Coordinates of C-alpha atoms and ligand atoms in Angstrom, one line a residue:
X18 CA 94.3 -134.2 28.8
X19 CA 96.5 -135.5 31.5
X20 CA 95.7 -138.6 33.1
X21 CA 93.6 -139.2 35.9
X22 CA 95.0 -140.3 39.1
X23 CA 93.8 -142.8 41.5
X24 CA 93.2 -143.2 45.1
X25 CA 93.1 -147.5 45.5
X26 CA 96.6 -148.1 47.7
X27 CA 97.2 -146.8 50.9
X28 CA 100.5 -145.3 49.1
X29 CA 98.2 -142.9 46.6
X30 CA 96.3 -141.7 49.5
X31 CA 99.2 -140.9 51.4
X32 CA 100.4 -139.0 48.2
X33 CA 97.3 -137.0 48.1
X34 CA 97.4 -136.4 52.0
X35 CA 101.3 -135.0 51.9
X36 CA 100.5 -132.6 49.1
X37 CA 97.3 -131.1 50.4
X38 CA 98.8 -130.6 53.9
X39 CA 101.4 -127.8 53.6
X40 CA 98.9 -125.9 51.8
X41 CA 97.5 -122.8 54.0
X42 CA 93.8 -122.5 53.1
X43 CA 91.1 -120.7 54.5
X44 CA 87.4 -119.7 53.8
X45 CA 88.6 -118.1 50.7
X46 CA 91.5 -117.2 48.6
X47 CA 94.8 -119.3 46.6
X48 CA 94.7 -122.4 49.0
X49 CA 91.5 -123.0 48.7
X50 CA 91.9 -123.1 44.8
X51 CA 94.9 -124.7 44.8
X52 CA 93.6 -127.5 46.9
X53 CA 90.5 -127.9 44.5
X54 CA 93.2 -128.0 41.5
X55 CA 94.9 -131.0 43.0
X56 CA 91.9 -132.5 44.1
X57 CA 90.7 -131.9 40.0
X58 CA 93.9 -134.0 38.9
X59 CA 91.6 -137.3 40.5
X60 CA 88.0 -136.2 40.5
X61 CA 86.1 -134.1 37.9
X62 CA 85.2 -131.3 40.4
X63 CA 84.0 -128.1 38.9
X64 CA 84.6 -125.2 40.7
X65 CA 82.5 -121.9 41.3
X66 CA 83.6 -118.7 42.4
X67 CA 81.0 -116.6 44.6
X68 CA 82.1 -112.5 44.5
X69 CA 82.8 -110.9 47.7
X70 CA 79.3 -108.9 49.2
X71 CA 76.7 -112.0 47.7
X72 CA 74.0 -112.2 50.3
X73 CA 73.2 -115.8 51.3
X74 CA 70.4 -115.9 53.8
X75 CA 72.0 -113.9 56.8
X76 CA 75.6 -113.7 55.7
X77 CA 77.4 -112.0 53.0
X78 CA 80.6 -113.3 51.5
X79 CA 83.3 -112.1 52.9
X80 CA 86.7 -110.7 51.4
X81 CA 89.1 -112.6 49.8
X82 CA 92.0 -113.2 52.2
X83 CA 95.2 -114.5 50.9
X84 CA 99.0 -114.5 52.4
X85 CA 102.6 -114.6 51.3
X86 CA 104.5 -114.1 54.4
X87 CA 104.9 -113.8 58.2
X88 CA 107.3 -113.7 60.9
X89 CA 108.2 -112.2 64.2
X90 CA 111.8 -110.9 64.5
X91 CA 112.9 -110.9 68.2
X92 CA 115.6 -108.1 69.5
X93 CA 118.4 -109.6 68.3
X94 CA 116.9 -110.1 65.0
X95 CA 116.5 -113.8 65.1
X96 CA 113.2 -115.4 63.5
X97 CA 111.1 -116.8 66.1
X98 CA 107.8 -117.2 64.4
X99 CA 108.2 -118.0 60.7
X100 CA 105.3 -118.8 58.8
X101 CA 107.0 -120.4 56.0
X102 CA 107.7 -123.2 58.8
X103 CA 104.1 -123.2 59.8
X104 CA 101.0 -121.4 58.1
X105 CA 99.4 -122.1 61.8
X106 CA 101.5 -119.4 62.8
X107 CA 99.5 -116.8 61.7
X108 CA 95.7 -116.7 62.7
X109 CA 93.9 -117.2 60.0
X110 CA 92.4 -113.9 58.1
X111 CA 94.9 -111.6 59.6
X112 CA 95.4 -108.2 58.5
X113 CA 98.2 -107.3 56.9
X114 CA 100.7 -105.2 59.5
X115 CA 104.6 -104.4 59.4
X116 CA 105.3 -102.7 62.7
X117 CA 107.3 -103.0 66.1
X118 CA 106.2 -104.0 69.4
X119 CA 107.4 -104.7 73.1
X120 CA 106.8 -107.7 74.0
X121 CA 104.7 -107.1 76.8
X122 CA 102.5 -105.8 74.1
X123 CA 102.7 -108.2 71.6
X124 CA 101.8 -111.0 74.4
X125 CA 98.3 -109.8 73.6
X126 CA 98.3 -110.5 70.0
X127 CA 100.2 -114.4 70.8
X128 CA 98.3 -117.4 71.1
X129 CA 99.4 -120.6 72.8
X130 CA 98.6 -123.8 75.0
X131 CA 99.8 -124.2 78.6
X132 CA 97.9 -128.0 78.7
X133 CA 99.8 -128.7 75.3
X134 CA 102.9 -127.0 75.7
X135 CA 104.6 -128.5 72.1
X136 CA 101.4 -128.0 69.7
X137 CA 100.7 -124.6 68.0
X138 CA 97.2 -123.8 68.7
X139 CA 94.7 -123.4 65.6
X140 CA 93.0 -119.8 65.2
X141 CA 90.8 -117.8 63.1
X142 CA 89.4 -114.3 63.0
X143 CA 87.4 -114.8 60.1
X144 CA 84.5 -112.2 60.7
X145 CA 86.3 -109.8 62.6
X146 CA 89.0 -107.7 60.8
X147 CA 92.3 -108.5 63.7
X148 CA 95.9 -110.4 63.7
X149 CA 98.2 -112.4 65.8
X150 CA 100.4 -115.2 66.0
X151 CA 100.5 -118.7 67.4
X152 CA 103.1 -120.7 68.7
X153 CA 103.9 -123.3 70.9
X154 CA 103.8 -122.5 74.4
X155 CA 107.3 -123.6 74.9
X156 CA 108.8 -121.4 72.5
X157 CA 106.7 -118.5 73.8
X158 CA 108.2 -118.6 77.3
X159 CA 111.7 -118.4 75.5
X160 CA 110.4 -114.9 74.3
X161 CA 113.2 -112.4 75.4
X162 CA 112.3 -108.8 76.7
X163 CA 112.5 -105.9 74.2
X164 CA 111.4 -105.1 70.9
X165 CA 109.9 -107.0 68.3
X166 CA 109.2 -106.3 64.9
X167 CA 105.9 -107.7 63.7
X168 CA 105.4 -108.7 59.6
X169 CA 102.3 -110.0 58.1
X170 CA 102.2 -110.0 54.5
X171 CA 98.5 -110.6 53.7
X172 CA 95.9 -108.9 51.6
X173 CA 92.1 -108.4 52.3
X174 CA 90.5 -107.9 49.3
X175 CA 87.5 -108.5 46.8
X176 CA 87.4 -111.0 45.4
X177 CA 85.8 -114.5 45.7
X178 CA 84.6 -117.6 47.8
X179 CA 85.7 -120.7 46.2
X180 CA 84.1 -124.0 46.0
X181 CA 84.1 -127.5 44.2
X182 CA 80.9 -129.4 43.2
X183 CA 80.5 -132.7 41.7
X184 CA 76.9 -134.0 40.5
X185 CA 76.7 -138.1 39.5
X186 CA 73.7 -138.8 38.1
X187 CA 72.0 -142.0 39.1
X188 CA 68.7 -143.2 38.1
X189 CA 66.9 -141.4 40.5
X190 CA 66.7 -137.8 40.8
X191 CA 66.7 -137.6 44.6
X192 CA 70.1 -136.9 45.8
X193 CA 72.5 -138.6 48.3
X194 CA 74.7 -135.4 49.6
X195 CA 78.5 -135.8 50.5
X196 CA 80.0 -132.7 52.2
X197 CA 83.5 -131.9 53.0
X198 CA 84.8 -128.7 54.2
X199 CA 87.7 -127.3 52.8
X200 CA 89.2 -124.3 55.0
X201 CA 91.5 -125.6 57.2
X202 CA 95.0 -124.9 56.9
X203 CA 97.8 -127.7 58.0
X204 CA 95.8 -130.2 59.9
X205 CA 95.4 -133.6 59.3
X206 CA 92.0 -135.6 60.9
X207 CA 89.9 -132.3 60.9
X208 CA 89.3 -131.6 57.1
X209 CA 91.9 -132.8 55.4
X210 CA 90.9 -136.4 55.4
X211 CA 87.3 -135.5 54.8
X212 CA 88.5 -134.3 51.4
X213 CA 90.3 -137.2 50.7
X214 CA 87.9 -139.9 51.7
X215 CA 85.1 -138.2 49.9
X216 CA 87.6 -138.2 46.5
X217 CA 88.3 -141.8 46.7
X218 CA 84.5 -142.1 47.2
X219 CA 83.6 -140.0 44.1
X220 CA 85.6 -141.9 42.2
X221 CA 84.5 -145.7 43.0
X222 CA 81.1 -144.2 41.8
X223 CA 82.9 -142.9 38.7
X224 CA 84.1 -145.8 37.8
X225 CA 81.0 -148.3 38.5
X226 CA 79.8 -149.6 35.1
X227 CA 76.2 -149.1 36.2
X228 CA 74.5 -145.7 37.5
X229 CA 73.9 -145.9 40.6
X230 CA 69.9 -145.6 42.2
X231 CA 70.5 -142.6 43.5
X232 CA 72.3 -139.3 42.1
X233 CA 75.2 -138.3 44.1
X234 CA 76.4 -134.7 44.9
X235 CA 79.9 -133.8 46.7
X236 CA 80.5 -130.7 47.8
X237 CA 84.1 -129.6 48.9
X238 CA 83.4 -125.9 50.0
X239 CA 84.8 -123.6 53.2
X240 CA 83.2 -124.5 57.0
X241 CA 79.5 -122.7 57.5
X242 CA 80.0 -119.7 54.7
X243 CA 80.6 -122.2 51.9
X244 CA 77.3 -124.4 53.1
X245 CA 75.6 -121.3 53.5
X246 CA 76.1 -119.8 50.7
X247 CA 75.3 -123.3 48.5
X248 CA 72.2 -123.7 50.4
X249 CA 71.0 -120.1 49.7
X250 CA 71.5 -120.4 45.8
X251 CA 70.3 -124.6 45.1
X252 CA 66.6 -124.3 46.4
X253 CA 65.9 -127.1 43.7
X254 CA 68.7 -129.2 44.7
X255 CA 67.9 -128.6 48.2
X256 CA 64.5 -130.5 47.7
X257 CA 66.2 -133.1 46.4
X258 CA 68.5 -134.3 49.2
X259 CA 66.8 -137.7 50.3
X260 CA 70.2 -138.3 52.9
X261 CA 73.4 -136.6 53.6
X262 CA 76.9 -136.8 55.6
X263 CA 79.4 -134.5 56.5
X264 CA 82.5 -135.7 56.4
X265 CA 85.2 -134.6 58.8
X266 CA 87.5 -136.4 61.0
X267 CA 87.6 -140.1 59.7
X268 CA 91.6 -140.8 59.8
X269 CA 92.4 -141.3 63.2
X270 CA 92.5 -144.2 65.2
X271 CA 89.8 -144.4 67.7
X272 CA 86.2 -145.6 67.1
X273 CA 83.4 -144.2 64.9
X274 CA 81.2 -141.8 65.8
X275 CA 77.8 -141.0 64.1
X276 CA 76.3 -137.6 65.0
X277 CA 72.8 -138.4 64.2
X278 CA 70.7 -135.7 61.3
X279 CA 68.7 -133.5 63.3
X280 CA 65.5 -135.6 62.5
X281 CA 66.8 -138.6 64.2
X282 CA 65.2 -141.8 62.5
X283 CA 65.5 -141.3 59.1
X284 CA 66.8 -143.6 56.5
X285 CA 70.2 -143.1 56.8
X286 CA 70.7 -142.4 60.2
X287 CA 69.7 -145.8 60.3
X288 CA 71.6 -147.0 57.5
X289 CA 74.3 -145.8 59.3
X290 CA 73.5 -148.0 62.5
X291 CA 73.2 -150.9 60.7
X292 CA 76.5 -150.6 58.9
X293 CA 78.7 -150.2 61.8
X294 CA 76.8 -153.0 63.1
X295 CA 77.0 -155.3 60.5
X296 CA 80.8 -154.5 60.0
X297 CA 81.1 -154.5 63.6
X298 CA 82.9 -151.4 64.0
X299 CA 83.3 -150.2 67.8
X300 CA 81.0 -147.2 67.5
X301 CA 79.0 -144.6 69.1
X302 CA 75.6 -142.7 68.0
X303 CA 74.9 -139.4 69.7
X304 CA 72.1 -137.1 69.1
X305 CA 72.6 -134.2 67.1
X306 CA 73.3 -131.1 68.6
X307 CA 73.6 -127.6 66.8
X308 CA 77.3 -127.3 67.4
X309 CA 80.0 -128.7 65.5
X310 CA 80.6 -129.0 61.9
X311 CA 78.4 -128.2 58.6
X312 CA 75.6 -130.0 59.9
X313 CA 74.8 -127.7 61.8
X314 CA 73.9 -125.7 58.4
X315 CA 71.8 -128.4 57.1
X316 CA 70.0 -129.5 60.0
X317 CA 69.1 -125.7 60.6
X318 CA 65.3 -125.4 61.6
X319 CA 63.7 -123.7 58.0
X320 CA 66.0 -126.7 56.2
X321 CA 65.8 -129.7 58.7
X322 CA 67.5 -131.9 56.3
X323 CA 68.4 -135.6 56.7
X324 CA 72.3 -135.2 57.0
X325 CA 73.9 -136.5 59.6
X326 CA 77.8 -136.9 60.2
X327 CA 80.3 -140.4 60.1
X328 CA 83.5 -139.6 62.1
X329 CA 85.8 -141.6 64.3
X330 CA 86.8 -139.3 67.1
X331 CA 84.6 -136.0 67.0
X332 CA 86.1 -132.8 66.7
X333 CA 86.8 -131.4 69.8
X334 CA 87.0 -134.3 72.0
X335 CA 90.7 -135.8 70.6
X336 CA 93.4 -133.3 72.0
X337 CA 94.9 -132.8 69.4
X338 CA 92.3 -131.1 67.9
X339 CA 92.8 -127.8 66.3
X340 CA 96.8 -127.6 67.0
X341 CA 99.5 -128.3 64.8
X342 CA 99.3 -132.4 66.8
X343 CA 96.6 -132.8 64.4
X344 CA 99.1 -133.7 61.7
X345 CA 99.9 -136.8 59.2
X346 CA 101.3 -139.0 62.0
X347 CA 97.9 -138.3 64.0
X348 CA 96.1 -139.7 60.6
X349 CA 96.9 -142.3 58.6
X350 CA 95.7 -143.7 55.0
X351 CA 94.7 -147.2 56.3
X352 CA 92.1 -145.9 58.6
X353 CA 90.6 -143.4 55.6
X354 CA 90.2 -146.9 53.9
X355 CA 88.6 -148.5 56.9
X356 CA 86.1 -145.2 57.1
X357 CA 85.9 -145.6 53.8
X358 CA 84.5 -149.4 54.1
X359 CA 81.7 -147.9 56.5
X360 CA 80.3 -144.9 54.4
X361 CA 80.8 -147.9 51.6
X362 CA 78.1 -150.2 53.5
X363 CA 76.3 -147.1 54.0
X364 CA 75.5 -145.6 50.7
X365 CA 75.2 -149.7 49.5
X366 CA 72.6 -150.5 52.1
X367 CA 70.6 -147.2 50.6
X368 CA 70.9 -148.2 47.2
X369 CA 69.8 -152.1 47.5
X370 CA 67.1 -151.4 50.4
X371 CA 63.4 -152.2 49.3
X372 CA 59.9 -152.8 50.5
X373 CA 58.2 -155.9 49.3
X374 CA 55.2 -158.1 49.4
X375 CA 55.1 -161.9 50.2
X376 CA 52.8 -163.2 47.1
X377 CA 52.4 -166.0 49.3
X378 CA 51.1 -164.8 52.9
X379 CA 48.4 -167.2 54.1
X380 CA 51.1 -169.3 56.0
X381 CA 54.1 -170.0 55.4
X382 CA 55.3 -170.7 51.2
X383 CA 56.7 -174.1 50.9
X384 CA 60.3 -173.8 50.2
X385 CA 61.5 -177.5 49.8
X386 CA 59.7 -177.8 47.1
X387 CA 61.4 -174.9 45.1
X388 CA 64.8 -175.7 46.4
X389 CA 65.3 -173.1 48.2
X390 CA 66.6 -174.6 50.9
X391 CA 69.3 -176.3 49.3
X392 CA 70.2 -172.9 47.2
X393 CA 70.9 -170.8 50.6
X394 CA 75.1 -171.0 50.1
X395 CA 77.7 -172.3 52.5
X396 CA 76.9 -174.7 55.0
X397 CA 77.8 -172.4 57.6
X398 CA 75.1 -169.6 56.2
X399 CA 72.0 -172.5 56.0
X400 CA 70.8 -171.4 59.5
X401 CA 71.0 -167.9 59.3
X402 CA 69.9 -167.8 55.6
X403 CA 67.2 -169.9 56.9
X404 CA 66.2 -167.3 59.8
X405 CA 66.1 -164.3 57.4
X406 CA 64.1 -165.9 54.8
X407 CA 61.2 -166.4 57.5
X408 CA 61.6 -162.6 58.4
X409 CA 61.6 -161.3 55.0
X410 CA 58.5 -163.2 54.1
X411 CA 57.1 -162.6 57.3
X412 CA 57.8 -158.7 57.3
X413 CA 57.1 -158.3 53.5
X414 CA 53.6 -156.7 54.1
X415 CA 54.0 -153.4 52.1
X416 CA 55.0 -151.8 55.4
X417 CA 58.4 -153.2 56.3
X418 CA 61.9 -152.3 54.3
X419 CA 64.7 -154.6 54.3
X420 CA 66.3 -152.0 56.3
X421 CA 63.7 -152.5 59.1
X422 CA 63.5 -156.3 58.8
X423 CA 67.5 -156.3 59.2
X424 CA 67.2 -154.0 62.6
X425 CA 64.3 -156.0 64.0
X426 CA 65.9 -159.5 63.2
X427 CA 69.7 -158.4 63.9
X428 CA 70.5 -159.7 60.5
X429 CA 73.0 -158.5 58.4
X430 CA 71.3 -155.9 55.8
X431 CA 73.2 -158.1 53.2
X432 CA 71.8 -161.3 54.5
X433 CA 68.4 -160.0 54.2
X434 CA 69.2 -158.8 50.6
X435 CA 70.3 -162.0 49.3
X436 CA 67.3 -163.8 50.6
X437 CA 65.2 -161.6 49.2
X438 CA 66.5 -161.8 45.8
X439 CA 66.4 -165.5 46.0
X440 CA 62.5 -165.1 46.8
X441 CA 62.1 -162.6 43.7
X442 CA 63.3 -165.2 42.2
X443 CA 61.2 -167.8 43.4
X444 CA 58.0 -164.9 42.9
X445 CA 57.1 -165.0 46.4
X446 CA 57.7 -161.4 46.6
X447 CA 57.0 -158.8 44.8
Ligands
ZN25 ZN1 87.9 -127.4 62.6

């Protein structure tokens, strides 16, 4: 069996990120598989293939679209529009056509942006059986009069949605949800780091000796359809998911953003808040809204799950958002770590977070004389160590989580932790 590889330098995500981009994927078809192959050579993913016409709650998969070739030959015969340069060329799911237009008519089927004159724009017809091309604004006003001919080389067929799944079991049943989408053709922040990020995740909880408290499952699977369809087919799993992120634009430079779960306060959301505080990440936390991303799939009204989504800028508020700017120099492998370190502190302050009670609550325990204020660590730590052994005892009534004692005291979670193993310790909680 061939070796695994590994994502742990910024050089073998990098590696991973320049062979997933060229690839032209879509909501089904050979990129999407390919990309899942690749993404198999460093995580066990397995991979399930759902036929063309399944019904999943309101939808019905759709059919298979793949594509070999397209280009625009001008007059004179000269390529203008080759896919092979760029699969953003072609909107995605186009039908496959071979004929000759004037360019007056073919302006109809082009797609560009005046506000972003160099970018290709990034555009689908996924449900709706059309074509056309996208370029860069600049090169369309080149266009010269006259007669083009048109060449798509794509099939629409039956076939299959593709997806990858993996399940880590932990030694709880309930289920901490990672979700990546997997459609997107050549574009770097939004999804292509998603999948990476989520891979070098999966396999830090690979590799831990231990299980982990709870079981993990990542799902790599085409924008809405691929949700939709998992969603309609895992009822069990489904009833399982205790928190959940989507993860989708987490490479580029500018601060985090976490789009709250539909339900607002749970857990995680919360989790969420105190990691970027306690790593002090320059962040923002917005409601959720029923736009947007995957999310919006599993915070739908009959599901109302607790997933929320970690990003750094949103989709559709950085400009290079869905155009061909959205490339590996927008994105960059250092920052997938640094997102990294936040979903990290995340999933960490889930696992270790715990409600106790003080054995000891009729005033204060006396701590001097079990040495526990001698064995709080480095000088510098006394004070606060000090501080958050008085709110854990204090809030330790059954009621309070270590979560909740960290928010209300503006203690770091892991602050509040130690102390609180020191006191199991000591038997004053329980
Ligand atoms: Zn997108």
């Amino acid at each position: 069996m061939e070796k695994k590889k590994f994502l742990e330098t910024e050089s073998d995500i990098q590696t991973l990120m320049e062979r997933l981009f060229p690839i032209c994927r879509s909501i089904t078809g050979n990129g999407v598989r390919e990309t899942l192959r690749i993404l198999q050579e460093y995580i066990p993913l397995v991979t399930h293939e759902v036929p063309t016409g399944t019904k999943a709650f309101d939808w019905t998969v759709p059919k298979e679209w793949n594509i070999r070739d397209a280009y625009l030959l001008d007059p004179q015969g000269k390529k203008v529009i080759d896919f092979k340069k760029s699969n953003l060329h072609v909107v995605n799911y186009s039908i496959p056509i071979n004929t000759r237009l004037p360019l007056n008519k073919l302006q109809e089927k082009l797609h560009s942006l005046p506000e972003l004159p160099d970018a290709i724009p990034y555009k689908t017809s996924y449900y709706n059986e059309n074509w056309g091309f996208c370029l860069t604004d600049a090169e369309r006003q080149e266009l010269p009069d006259g007669e083009y001919e048109v060449v798509i080389d794509s099939t629409l067929a039956d076939g299959s949605l593709t997806y990858g799944e993996l399940y880590i079991p932990g030694m709880e049943k309930e289920e901490i949800l990672l979700s990546c989408y997997i459609c997107h053709p050549s574009m770097g922040n939004d999804n292509l780091t998603g999948m990476v990020l989520l891979s070098l995740l999966a396999q830090e909880l690979l590799s831990q000796k231990e299980k982990s408290r709870y079981s993990y499952r990542f799902l790599f699977l085409p924008e809405t359809i691929g949700p939709i369809v998992w969603l309609s087919q895992h009822h069990a799993e489904v009833s399982k998911i205790f928190y959940g992120l989507v993860a989708t634009c987490v490479a580029d430079s500018g601060p985090f953003t976490y789009k709250k779960s539909r339900r607002g306060n749970t857990v995680g959301d919360r989790a969420v808040e105190v990691a970027l505080r306690d790593l002090q990440k320059e962040h923002s936390i917005i409601d959720f809204f029923p736009s947007g991303s995957d999310e919006r799939q599993y915070c739908s009204p009959g599901l109302d799950l607790p997933v929320g989504s970690l990003m750094r800028t949103m989709y559709g508020k950085f400009k290079e958002y869905h155009t061909s700017a959205d490339n590996l120099d927008f994105v960059s492998a250092k920052n997938i770590i640094d997102t990294a370190g936040v979903y990290r502190e995340t999933l960490t302050i889930l696992d270790k977070n715990a409600t106790y009670m003080n054995q000891n609550p009729f005033c204060e325990p006396q701590l001097g004389k079990r040495g526990l204020y001698v064995s709080l660590g480095p000088a510098k730590n006394e004070e606060t160590n000090e501080t958050a052994m008085f709110w854990v005892l204090n809030y330790s009534d059954g009621k309070h989580s270590l979560l909740m004692i960290s928010e209300m005291s503006g203690i770091a979670f892991r602050t509040i932790r130690h102390v609180a193993d020191l006191l199991l310790a000591h038997s004053l909680l329980k």
